[in-house]
Tab-separated table of C-alpha atoms and ligand atoms in Angstrom:
chain	number	residue	atom	x	y	z
A	7	MET	CA	0.327	0.318	-0.105
A	8	VAL	CA	2.722	2.173	0.697
A	9	ASP	CA	4.618	1.867	-2.235
A	10	PHE	CA	1.612	2.947	-4.543
A	11	HIS	CA	1.021	5.807	-2.750
A	12	LYS	CA	5.000	6.338	-2.917
A	13	HIS	CA	4.466	5.531	-7.098
A	14	LEU	CA	1.997	7.425	-7.396
A	15	ASP	CA	3.665	10.892	-5.525
A	16	ALA	CA	6.482	10.166	-8.163
A	17	ALA	CA	4.555	10.211	-11.421
A	18	GLU	CA	2.878	13.849	-9.637
A	19	ASP	CA	5.873	15.005	-8.752
A	20	ALA	CA	7.926	14.889	-12.592
A	21	GLN	CA	4.134	16.919	-13.984
A	22	ARG	CA	4.524	19.989	-11.031
A	23	ASP	CA	7.231	23.248	-11.957
A	24	ILE	CA	9.736	23.136	-9.064
A	25	VAL	CA	10.624	26.616	-7.191
A	26	ILE	CA	13.948	25.583	-5.551
A	27	ARG	CA	16.287	22.622	-6.236
A	28	ALA	CA	19.112	22.271	-4.088
A	29	ILE	CA	21.938	20.444	-5.615
A	30	ASP	CA	24.187	18.465	-3.321
A	31	VAL	CA	24.469	21.208	-1.283
A	32	LYS	CA	27.058	21.723	1.370
A	33	ARG	CA	27.629	24.135	4.422
A	34	HIS	CA	30.580	23.546	5.955
A	35	TYR	CA	31.880	26.295	8.734
A	36	HIS	CA	35.171	26.655	9.396
A	37	GLY	CA	36.414	26.529	13.538
A	38	SER	CA	38.717	28.481	15.075
A	39	GLY	CA	41.466	24.755	15.245
A	40	GLY	CA	41.061	23.166	12.834
A	41	VAL	CA	37.793	22.808	13.468
A	42	VAL	CA	34.584	21.872	11.259
A	43	THR	CA	30.719	21.953	11.428
A	44	LYS	CA	29.508	20.394	9.088
A	45	ALA	CA	26.139	22.605	9.329
A	46	LEU	CA	24.790	21.011	5.826
A	47	ASP	CA	26.219	17.539	4.700
A	48	GLY	CA	25.063	16.878	1.349
A	49	VAL	CA	21.091	17.923	0.738
A	50	THR	CA	19.265	17.519	-2.451
A	51	LEU	CA	15.892	18.859	-2.933
A	52	ASP	CA	13.203	20.086	-4.831
A	53	VAL	CA	10.306	22.215	-3.818
A	54	PHE	CA	7.681	22.274	-6.022
A	55	ARG	CA	5.012	25.576	-6.713
A	56	GLY	CA	2.381	25.787	-4.415
A	57	GLU	CA	3.751	23.661	-2.007
A	58	TYR	CA	3.867	24.234	1.930
A	59	LEU	CA	7.264	22.568	2.861
A	60	SER	CA	7.447	22.141	6.691
A	61	ILE	CA	11.052	21.391	7.430
A	62	MET	CA	11.664	19.589	11.470
A	63	GLY	CA	14.711	18.114	12.872
A	64	PRO	CA	16.584	19.121	16.125
A	65	SER	CA	18.117	22.267	16.924
A	66	GLY	CA	21.626	23.221	15.559
A	67	SER	CA	20.090	20.122	12.682
A	68	GLY	CA	21.346	22.996	9.988
A	69	LYS	CA	17.431	24.477	9.169
A	70	SER	CA	18.087	27.941	9.442
A	71	THR	CA	21.515	27.120	7.368
A	72	LEU	CA	19.108	25.185	5.100
A	73	PHE	CA	17.362	28.514	4.568
A	74	ASN	CA	19.654	30.655	4.291
A	75	MET	CA	21.103	28.188	1.582
A	76	ILE	CA	18.095	28.774	-0.721
A	77	GLY	CA	17.252	31.900	0.758
A	78	GLY	CA	19.906	33.534	-1.283
A	79	ILE	CA	21.109	34.994	1.507
A	80	ASP	CA	24.650	32.344	2.086
A	81	SER	CA	26.065	30.443	0.385
A	82	PRO	CA	27.442	26.872	0.628
A	83	THR	CA	30.568	25.567	0.773
A	84	GLU	CA	30.077	23.287	-2.335
A	85	GLY	CA	26.572	22.504	-4.465
A	86	MET	CA	24.138	24.837	-6.492
A	87	VAL	CA	21.544	26.225	-5.336
A	88	PHE	CA	18.170	27.361	-8.796
A	89	ILE	CA	15.409	30.021	-7.036
A	90	ASP	CA	13.071	30.008	-9.187
A	91	GLU	CA	15.367	28.600	-12.356
A	92	ILE	CA	17.615	30.680	-10.911
A	93	ASP	CA	21.131	30.177	-10.080
A	94	VAL	CA	22.325	31.499	-7.039
A	95	ALA	CA	26.390	31.424	-7.441
A	96	GLN	CA	26.087	33.508	-10.523
A	97	LEU	CA	24.036	36.362	-9.166
A	98	ASP	CA	25.946	39.782	-8.611
A	99	SER	CA	24.973	42.047	-5.551
A	100	TYR	CA	22.974	43.902	-7.355
A	101	GLU	CA	21.533	41.283	-9.291
A	102	LEU	CA	20.998	39.346	-5.163
A	103	ALA	CA	19.282	42.024	-4.378
A	104	TRP	CA	16.764	41.789	-7.209
A	105	LEU	CA	16.416	38.470	-6.749
A	106	ARG	CA	15.320	38.512	-2.404
A	107	CYS	CA	13.198	41.939	-3.769
A	108	HIS	CA	11.978	39.538	-5.743
A	109	LYS	CA	10.970	36.650	-5.551
A	110	ILE	CA	11.521	35.819	-2.343
A	111	GLY	CA	9.394	37.370	1.366
A	112	TYR	CA	11.262	36.032	4.199
A	113	ILE	CA	9.936	36.009	8.153
A	114	PHE	CA	12.100	35.475	10.577
A	115	GLN	CA	11.874	33.667	14.315
A	116	SER	CA	11.793	37.024	15.945
A	117	TYR	CA	9.926	39.629	13.534
A	118	ASN	CA	12.767	41.909	12.345
A	119	ILE	CA	10.234	45.264	11.826
A	120	LEU	CA	12.046	48.170	11.365
A	121	PRO	CA	10.886	49.164	14.795
A	122	VAL	CA	10.917	53.680	12.872
A	123	LEU	CA	8.756	52.036	11.057
A	124	THR	CA	5.048	52.395	11.339
A	125	ALA	CA	3.294	48.898	9.424
A	126	MET	CA	2.518	50.385	6.653
A	127	GLU	CA	5.642	51.644	5.949
A	128	ASN	CA	7.588	48.089	7.260
A	129	VAL	CA	5.074	47.174	4.241
A	130	THR	CA	5.771	50.022	1.731
A	131	LEU	CA	9.356	49.583	1.967
A	132	PRO	CA	10.071	46.347	-0.534
A	133	MET	CA	8.477	48.151	-2.588
A	134	ILE	CA	10.164	50.943	-2.566
A	135	PHE	CA	13.425	48.697	-3.011
A	136	ALA	CA	11.089	47.593	-6.314
A	137	GLY	CA	11.189	50.724	-7.560
A	138	ASN	CA	7.312	51.815	-7.060
A	139	SER	CA	6.473	54.790	-7.018
A	140	PRO	CA	5.586	56.033	-2.271
A	141	THR	CA	2.055	57.000	-4.142
A	142	GLU	CA	1.476	53.082	-5.800
A	143	ALA	CA	2.780	51.503	-2.695
A	144	ARG	CA	1.223	53.123	-0.176
A	145	GLU	CA	-2.172	51.930	-1.579
A	146	LYS	CA	-0.875	48.101	-2.135
A	147	GLY	CA	0.660	48.715	1.009
A	148	MET	CA	-3.259	49.501	2.282
A	149	ALA	CA	-4.894	45.820	0.798
A	150	ILE	CA	-2.128	44.371	2.496
A	151	LEU	CA	-2.330	44.973	5.653
A	152	GLU	CA	-6.059	44.310	5.584
A	153	THR	CA	-5.111	41.559	3.931
A	154	VAL	CA	-3.224	40.644	6.810
A	155	GLY	CA	-6.068	41.535	9.685
A	156	LEU	CA	-4.568	45.253	10.425
A	157	GLY	CA	-6.355	48.163	8.220
A	158	GLU	CA	-6.594	49.641	11.871
A	159	ARG	CA	-3.755	49.955	13.095
A	160	ALA	CA	-1.602	51.062	9.538
A	161	PHE	CA	-0.018	53.756	10.885
A	162	HIS	CA	1.160	52.202	14.109
A	163	ARG	CA	5.381	51.521	15.169
A	164	PRO	CA	5.952	48.520	16.127
A	165	PHE	CA	6.279	49.225	20.204
A	166	GLU	CA	2.870	49.855	19.203
A	167	LEU	CA	1.654	46.158	18.722
A	168	SER	CA	1.996	43.294	20.127
A	169	GLY	CA	3.577	40.086	18.642
A	170	GLY	CA	1.068	38.463	17.136
A	171	GLN	CA	0.344	42.233	15.209
A	172	GLN	CA	4.248	42.562	14.814
A	173	GLN	CA	4.524	39.275	13.025
A	174	ARG	CA	1.439	39.895	10.846
A	175	VAL	CA	3.238	42.430	9.646
A	176	ALA	CA	5.679	40.547	8.244
A	177	VAL	CA	3.946	38.318	7.162
A	178	GLY	CA	2.403	41.531	4.946
A	179	ARG	CA	6.017	42.920	4.345
A	180	ALA	CA	6.740	39.713	2.621
A	181	ILE	CA	4.544	39.775	0.226
A	182	ALA	CA	4.957	42.867	-0.714
A	183	ASN	CA	6.612	42.362	-3.861
A	184	ASP	CA	4.335	39.076	-4.686
A	185	PRO	CA	7.226	36.287	-3.744
A	186	VAL	CA	7.328	32.648	-4.856
A	187	ILE	CA	8.620	31.814	-2.195
A	188	ILE	CA	7.655	32.603	1.691
A	189	LEU	CA	10.714	31.269	3.891
A	190	ALA	CA	9.809	31.498	7.593
A	191	ASP	CA	12.230	29.976	9.995
A	192	GLU	CA	10.771	28.911	13.077
A	193	PRO	CA	7.946	32.284	13.400
A	194	THR	CA	5.838	30.771	15.721
A	195	ALA	CA	8.884	30.164	18.278
A	196	ASN	CA	7.921	33.668	19.945
A	197	LEU	CA	3.648	33.240	19.768
A	198	ASP	CA	1.566	31.991	22.173
A	199	VAL	CA	-0.348	28.917	20.866
A	200	HIS	CA	-3.518	29.927	20.370
A	201	THR	CA	-1.029	33.406	17.573
A	202	GLY	CA	0.362	30.763	16.234
A	203	ALA	CA	-2.332	29.407	14.582
A	204	GLU	CA	-3.422	32.394	13.553
A	205	ILE	CA	0.159	32.821	11.564
A	206	ILE	CA	-0.132	29.321	10.269
A	207	GLU	CA	-3.678	30.196	9.278
A	208	LEU	CA	-2.187	33.136	7.623
A	209	LEU	CA	0.306	31.784	6.259
A	210	GLU	CA	-2.439	29.239	4.314
A	211	LYS	CA	-3.982	31.362	3.144
A	212	LEU	CA	-2.131	33.379	0.870
A	213	ARG	CA	-0.575	29.644	-0.134
A	214	GLU	CA	-4.238	28.999	-1.108
A	215	GLU	CA	-4.863	31.616	-2.635
A	216	ARG	CA	-2.390	33.100	-4.001
A	217	GLY	CA	-0.575	30.205	-4.981
A	218	ILE	CA	2.664	31.031	-2.748
A	219	THR	CA	5.204	28.122	-1.191
A	220	ILE	CA	5.919	28.325	1.822
A	221	ILE	CA	8.172	26.397	3.836
A	222	SER	CA	8.543	27.196	6.888
A	223	ALA	CA	10.472	25.443	9.777
A	224	THR	CA	8.762	24.355	12.793
A	225	HIS	CA	8.865	22.098	15.921
A	226	ASP	CA	5.552	22.867	15.503
A	227	MET	CA	3.153	20.190	15.191
A	228	LYS	CA	0.380	22.356	14.188
A	229	MET	CA	2.502	23.397	11.609
A	230	LEU	CA	2.320	19.899	10.246
A	231	ASP	CA	-1.140	19.604	9.122
A	232	VAL	CA	-1.632	22.723	7.507
A	233	SER	CA	1.961	21.063	4.944
A	234	SER	CA	2.148	19.289	1.826
A	235	ARG	CA	5.419	17.403	2.847
A	236	ILE	CA	7.542	17.485	6.059
A	237	LEU	CA	11.164	17.506	5.532
A	238	TRP	CA	13.187	16.019	8.480
A	239	ILE	CA	16.733	17.231	8.738
A	240	ARG	CA	19.028	15.829	11.314
A	241	ASP	CA	22.603	16.163	11.147
A	242	GLY	CA	22.619	17.980	8.065
A	243	MET	CA	21.394	15.240	5.440
A	244	VAL	CA	17.869	14.764	5.024
A	245	GLN	CA	16.460	12.079	7.187
A	246	ARG	CA	13.021	11.638	5.573
A	247	LEU	CA	10.586	13.784	2.795
A	248	GLU	CA	6.640	12.770	3.416
A	249	GLU	CA	4.086	13.800	1.831
A	250	ARG	CA	1.361	15.444	4.578
A	251	LYS	CA	-1.106	13.007	3.215
A	252	ASN	CA	0.846	9.390	3.638
A	253	LEU	CA	1.579	10.227	7.177
A	254	ASN	CA	-0.218	8.485	9.319
A	255	ILE	CA	-0.583	10.895	12.081
A	256	GLN	CA	-2.718	12.569	14.484
A	257	ILE	CA	-1.319	16.508	15.302
A	258	GLY	CA	-3.053	15.813	19.410
A	259	GLY	CA	-1.374	11.916	19.484
A	260	LEU	CA	2.643	13.340	18.162
A	261	GLU	CA	2.128	17.160	19.743
A	262	GLY	CA	2.972	14.895	23.827
B	13	MET	CA	18.518	25.665	-16.357
B	14	ALA	CA	20.339	28.613	-15.406
B	15	ARG	CA	19.127	31.922	-17.308
B	16	ASN	CA	20.732	34.250	-15.392
B	17	THR	CA	21.230	36.764	-19.154
B	18	ASP	CA	17.590	37.311	-18.499
B	19	ILE	CA	17.990	39.022	-14.137
B	20	PRO	CA	17.248	42.828	-14.483
B	21	GLU	CA	19.513	45.014	-12.238
B	22	GLN	CA	18.092	46.222	-8.522
B	23	THR	CA	16.348	49.616	-8.975
B	24	ARG	CA	18.692	52.351	-7.749
B	25	VAL	CA	16.293	54.154	-4.294
B	26	SER	CA	16.471	57.734	-6.212
B	27	TRP	CA	18.569	60.712	-3.541
B	28	PRO	CA	15.033	61.769	-2.704
B	29	ILE	CA	13.347	59.290	-0.791
B	30	VAL	CA	16.920	57.724	1.009
B	31	PHE	CA	16.151	61.150	2.652
B	32	ARG	CA	13.411	61.030	3.275
B	33	VAL	CA	13.785	57.029	4.669
B	34	SER	CA	17.188	58.524	6.773
B	35	ILE	CA	14.917	61.503	7.795
B	36	SER	CA	12.247	59.618	9.340
B	37	GLY	CA	14.727	57.102	10.951
B	38	LEU	CA	16.950	60.501	12.785
B	39	GLN	CA	13.441	62.456	13.948
B	40	ARG	CA	12.233	59.408	16.123
B	41	ARG	CA	15.562	58.716	17.373
B	42	PHE	CA	15.478	61.970	18.598
B	43	GLY	CA	17.757	61.059	21.619
B	44	ARG	CA	19.977	59.071	19.874
B	45	ALA	CA	20.848	61.628	16.802
B	46	MET	CA	21.019	64.462	19.086
B	47	ILE	CA	23.730	63.188	21.374
B	48	THR	CA	25.860	62.414	18.737
B	49	LEU	CA	25.129	67.009	17.052
B	50	THR	CA	26.576	67.413	20.389
B	51	GLY	CA	29.726	66.591	19.716
B	52	VAL	CA	29.320	68.847	16.999
B	53	VAL	CA	27.843	71.539	17.823
B	54	LEU	CA	30.539	72.260	20.536
B	55	ALA	CA	33.156	72.231	18.541
B	56	ILE	CA	31.779	74.306	15.573
B	57	ALA	CA	30.446	76.739	18.053
B	58	PHE	CA	34.061	77.470	19.264
B	59	LEU	CA	35.772	77.440	16.000
B	60	CYS	CA	32.835	79.957	14.992
B	61	TYR	CA	33.984	81.811	18.359
B	62	MET	CA	37.815	81.979	17.356
B	63	LEU	CA	36.300	83.708	14.197
B	64	VAL	CA	34.369	85.611	14.686
B	65	HIS	CA	36.216	86.991	17.895
B	66	GLU	CA	39.608	87.744	16.050
B	67	ALA	CA	36.524	89.330	13.101
B	68	PHE	CA	35.924	92.308	15.924
B	69	ILE	CA	39.910	92.724	17.540
B	70	ARG	CA	40.857	93.310	13.697
B	71	ALA	CA	38.550	95.755	12.870
B	72	MET	CA	38.518	97.202	16.592
B	73	ILE	CA	42.344	97.321	16.031
B	74	LEU	CA	42.233	99.034	12.754
B	75	ALA	CA	40.227	101.217	14.110
B	76	ASP	CA	42.673	103.502	15.572
B	77	LEU	CA	41.025	105.104	18.026
B	78	ASP	CA	42.820	106.097	21.066
B	79	SER	CA	40.532	104.856	23.646
B	80	LEU	CA	39.448	102.025	21.713
B	81	ASN	CA	43.140	101.232	22.056
B	82	ILE	CA	43.898	102.216	25.788
B	83	LEU	CA	41.307	98.739	26.283
B	84	LEU	CA	42.572	97.190	23.722
B	85	GLN	CA	45.667	97.218	25.356
B	86	GLN	CA	44.307	96.924	28.376
B	87	ASN	CA	42.928	93.565	27.768
B	88	ASP	CA	46.581	92.186	26.807
B	89	ILE	CA	45.954	93.073	23.174
B	90	ASP	CA	48.900	93.141	20.945
B	91	ILE	CA	47.408	96.387	18.949
B	92	PHE	CA	50.492	95.778	16.671
B	93	SER	CA	50.308	92.311	15.791
B	94	GLY	CA	47.118	92.694	13.689
B	95	GLY	CA	44.602	90.906	15.747
B	96	GLN	CA	46.432	87.453	14.831
B	97	MET	CA	46.049	84.493	15.868
B	98	ASP	CA	48.549	82.629	16.933
B	99	PRO	CA	50.022	79.329	16.051
B	100	MET	CA	49.153	77.492	19.420
B	101	THR	CA	45.418	78.345	18.542
B	102	TYR	CA	46.018	77.049	15.685
B	103	LEU	CA	46.627	74.143	16.574
B	104	LEU	CA	44.066	74.025	19.292
B	105	ILE	CA	41.520	74.701	16.710
B	106	GLY	CA	42.794	71.481	14.373
B	107	LEU	CA	42.770	69.757	17.610
B	108	THR	CA	39.174	70.191	18.830
B	109	LEU	CA	37.780	69.537	14.441
B	110	LEU	CA	39.631	66.599	15.072
B	111	THR	CA	38.559	64.852	18.150
B	112	CYS	CA	35.231	66.029	16.406
B	113	LEU	CA	35.542	63.694	13.471
B	114	VAL	CA	36.498	60.977	15.536
B	115	GLY	CA	33.379	61.125	18.311
B	116	ILE	CA	30.819	61.361	15.505
B	117	ILE	CA	32.577	58.775	13.446
B	118	ASN	CA	32.236	56.868	16.848
B	119	ALA	CA	28.783	57.427	17.276
B	120	MET	CA	27.605	56.027	13.797
B	121	LEU	CA	29.515	52.983	14.376
B	122	MET	CA	27.906	52.407	17.294
B	123	ALA	CA	24.581	53.258	15.505
B	124	VAL	CA	25.615	50.932	12.734
B	125	THR	CA	27.341	47.862	14.705
B	126	GLU	CA	23.662	48.443	16.946
B	127	ARG	CA	21.677	48.078	13.695
B	128	ILE	CA	22.990	45.246	12.788
B	129	LYS	CA	20.795	42.962	12.745
B	130	GLU	CA	18.091	46.000	10.818
B	131	ILE	CA	20.501	46.188	8.149
B	132	GLY	CA	20.742	42.285	7.247
B	133	THR	CA	16.808	42.855	6.897
B	134	LEU	CA	17.624	46.191	4.680
B	135	LYS	CA	18.652	43.127	2.496
B	136	CYS	CA	16.989	40.562	3.016
B	137	LEU	CA	14.202	42.948	1.647
B	138	GLY	CA	15.874	44.476	-1.755
B	139	ALA	CA	17.915	47.008	-0.505
B	140	THR	CA	21.254	47.249	-2.907
B	141	ASP	CA	24.975	48.226	-1.129
B	142	GLN	CA	24.735	51.191	-2.837
B	143	PHE	CA	21.255	51.904	-0.420
B	144	ILE	CA	22.724	51.565	2.875
B	145	VAL	CA	25.845	53.498	2.233
B	146	ARG	CA	22.635	56.215	0.970
B	147	ALA	CA	20.959	55.947	4.198
B	148	TYR	CA	24.111	56.084	6.397
B	149	PHE	CA	25.465	58.939	4.906
B	150	VAL	CA	22.781	60.651	4.708
B	151	GLU	CA	21.103	60.505	8.544
B	152	SER	CA	25.592	61.707	9.942
B	153	THR	CA	25.817	64.555	7.344
B	154	VAL	CA	22.781	65.885	8.711
B	155	GLN	CA	23.480	65.478	11.201
B	156	GLY	CA	26.362	67.567	11.080
B	157	VAL	CA	25.037	70.146	9.023
B	158	CYS	CA	22.492	70.090	11.937
B	159	GLY	CA	24.732	70.310	14.386
B	160	ALA	CA	27.312	73.227	12.565
B	161	ALA	CA	24.452	75.594	12.151
B	162	PHE	CA	23.807	75.517	15.314
B	163	GLY	CA	27.017	75.337	16.764
B	164	LEU	CA	27.840	78.426	13.618
B	165	LEU	CA	24.982	80.452	15.619
B	166	LEU	CA	25.880	79.855	19.285
B	167	GLY	CA	29.385	80.549	18.391
B	168	LEU	CA	28.277	84.426	17.104
B	169	LEU	CA	26.218	84.510	20.093
B	170	VAL	CA	29.073	84.150	23.321
B	171	ALA	CA	31.956	86.119	20.887
B	172	VAL	CA	28.831	89.117	20.545
B	173	LEU	CA	28.690	88.194	24.184
B	174	VAL	CA	32.424	88.135	25.375
B	175	THR	CA	33.424	91.131	22.786
B	176	VAL	CA	30.515	93.216	23.964
B	177	ARG	CA	31.114	93.005	27.507
B	178	THR	CA	34.515	94.098	26.817
B	179	TYR	CA	33.833	96.515	24.534
B	180	GLY	CA	30.494	97.843	24.869
B	181	GLY	CA	28.639	99.667	22.327
B	182	TYR	CA	31.940	99.884	19.839
B	183	THR	CA	31.956	95.938	18.555
B	184	PHE	CA	28.850	97.707	16.468
B	185	ARG	CA	29.919	100.933	15.931
B	186	THR	CA	33.677	99.089	14.103
B	187	PHE	CA	31.362	95.910	13.496
B	188	PRO	CA	33.173	93.748	10.733
B	189	LEU	CA	30.060	92.791	9.094
B	190	PRO	CA	32.449	90.705	5.496
B	191	ALA	CA	34.311	89.560	7.620
B	192	VAL	CA	31.818	87.594	10.579
B	193	LEU	CA	30.530	86.286	7.299
B	194	VAL	CA	33.352	85.233	5.946
B	195	SER	CA	33.716	83.161	9.675
B	196	LEU	CA	30.715	81.894	9.677
B	197	VAL	CA	30.130	79.889	6.075
B	198	VAL	CA	34.127	79.074	7.274
B	199	SER	CA	32.746	77.470	10.139
B	200	LEU	CA	29.308	76.195	8.587
B	201	LEU	CA	31.583	74.742	6.066
B	202	ALA	CA	33.917	72.688	8.249
B	203	GLY	CA	31.073	71.623	9.562
B	204	ALA	CA	30.246	69.726	6.776
B	205	LEU	CA	33.135	69.058	5.624
B	206	LEU	CA	33.652	66.720	8.761
B	207	SER	CA	30.277	65.326	9.245
B	208	ILE	CA	31.018	64.016	5.024
B	209	THR	CA	34.776	63.016	6.022
B	210	ALA	CA	33.028	61.349	9.536
B	211	ALA	CA	30.174	59.523	7.487
B	212	ILE	CA	32.108	58.101	4.915
B	213	ILE	CA	33.563	55.287	7.025
B	214	PRO	CA	30.039	54.020	8.807
B	215	ALA	CA	28.957	54.099	5.483
B	216	TYR	CA	30.896	51.547	3.766
B	217	MET	CA	30.745	49.368	7.235
B	218	ALA	CA	27.050	49.282	7.030
B	219	ALA	CA	27.595	48.706	3.001
B	220	ARG	CA	29.233	45.735	4.459
B	221	LYS	CA	27.291	43.777	7.476
B	222	GLN	CA	25.078	40.575	5.074
B	223	PRO	CA	21.855	39.723	5.035
B	224	ILE	CA	22.601	36.378	7.137
B	225	GLU	CA	22.960	38.631	11.032
B	226	ALA	CA	19.330	39.814	10.441
B	227	LEU	CA	18.038	35.616	10.778
B	228	ARG	CA	20.596	35.686	13.869
B	229	VAL	CA	18.495	35.734	17.195
B	230	GLU	CA	19.815	37.558	19.553
B	231	GLU	CA	20.005	36.693	23.797
C	1	LIG	N1	27.974	31.124	11.089
C	1	LIG	C1	29.113	30.001	11.964
C	1	LIG	N2	29.547	28.945	12.475
C	1	LIG	C2	28.987	27.860	12.836
C	1	LIG	N3	29.853	27.517	13.005
C	1	LIG	C3	27.762	27.756	12.163
C	1	LIG	C4	27.281	28.849	12.224
C	1	LIG	N4	26.054	28.761	12.149
C	1	LIG	C5	25.383	27.704	12.063
C	1	LIG	N5	26.651	26.988	12.910
C	1	LIG	C6	26.478	25.549	13.256
C	1	LIG	O1	25.453	24.753	12.338
C	1	LIG	C7	24.839	23.692	12.842
C	1	LIG	C8	23.387	24.089	12.152
C	1	LIG	O2	22.478	25.209	12.749
C	1	LIG	P1	21.304	26.112	12.083
C	1	LIG	O3	20.887	26.918	12.635
C	1	LIG	O4	20.924	25.620	10.520
C	1	LIG	O5	20.333	24.567	13.234
C	1	LIG	P2	18.829	24.865	13.389
C	1	LIG	O6	18.175	23.484	12.545
C	1	LIG	O7	18.234	26.046	12.642
C	1	LIG	O8	18.980	24.509	14.859
C	1	LIG	P3	17.993	25.177	15.719
C	1	LIG	O9	16.533	24.113	15.794
C	1	LIG	O10	18.162	25.652	16.687
C	1	LIG	O11	17.143	26.483	15.466
C	1	LIG	C9	24.569	23.592	14.188
C	1	LIG	O12	25.845	22.648	14.982
C	1	LIG	C10	25.855	25.089	14.517
C	1	LIG	O13	26.647	25.360	15.125
C	2	LIG	MG1	17.332	28.292	13.562
């Protein structure tokens, strides 16, 4: 039965559009005294357009490192990364800036909302970087803030917003330039269970309505429920990659 | 698979927009900006005071009024030197400006270090190195020029007060308007030059910060 499923998946996979392709990616850190940390040690992974991929693994397993590689934030020691068919290694700093601006939306564990800017300014800044006029940006920014449920708080500064609201601003900012991919590294880690669930719901809504590919590292079992696939990594290597539907789990059961 | 030829270059953000982003940042970090500013204000006030005061004394010596000459001599002014500042005074002014330069660089480098995560985040959002350089450059220069402007007024005010206290109405009877204006312009230029020079290193340090810093969780 399981084999049959696997077979079907493989056939399905061949049909699907690949948005990120990582080929044998390694990232080694050379520490003092010749110590080498193999944060990633040969990861090969295809991410499909419009899927919700969750990445799980114990602390130090290399989740964040993998994010940096597939988000064009850091370059691999070995191996190749293609984002929307673009070979990241060949980009100069201006092209990388363009890629980060147009193709990827980042969401961070600690929100990283710019403290001197209002919610609106935080959301419109990536549009300014993309070359939009401030007027265009403000119109679009308002629509986005309504989408993430912050229409009323558009002109508040971060210190006037709760953690969950700040993370909503971050989600809004991530979708400002209609990215292909949202990379979220433990987006709910600093939030309580309820607020975290709302953020996850919001991300899933964006995936469904706008076809944005979501890649999210998490320790949060609720996240698995909305995922299309789940990737487990351990010691910098892929341990397991599974379709959600093939996982015979009950969310409540796993949590304990 | 690779088709990198059709990647456009990231848009360069225009100066007016960089300006607005930097200024709003400065306004909202007003307290911090005031501290950096104070250093510039004091240095330029000192420079301006010295220059204007010298201009007053010179004008009074040139006026060559008997009662004024006595007053000048009573105040230990060598009226035959023409009121020229001596080399030690120039050295003192130079050192003050140098200290001020180091002060601004230090304050701006601290701002860069403090905001390392912010710079990383900006780069994740698509900011180019050029944008970061410009933003920090504007921030530092605006602080410097505002500081210089305040310093100018302060220096002028003190110079007038000090001169009036000693020489009373003679200050205005011999008021050397062109020389005072030149002193003011020199002070303003010195302040602007100072803050622009001080901005260069921190701005480039900021641009060199990597986006990976944005992901580092502090604690
Ligand atoms: N800049 C660095 N220099 C040296 N070693 C590093 C560096 N960054 C990460 N590492 C190491 O790489 C390994 C993987 O780190 P990574 O941050 O990817 O883990 P993670 O799975 O995200 O963990 P967590 O769940 O705690 O966030 C760890 O052993 C870490 O110590
Ligand atoms: Mg991590």
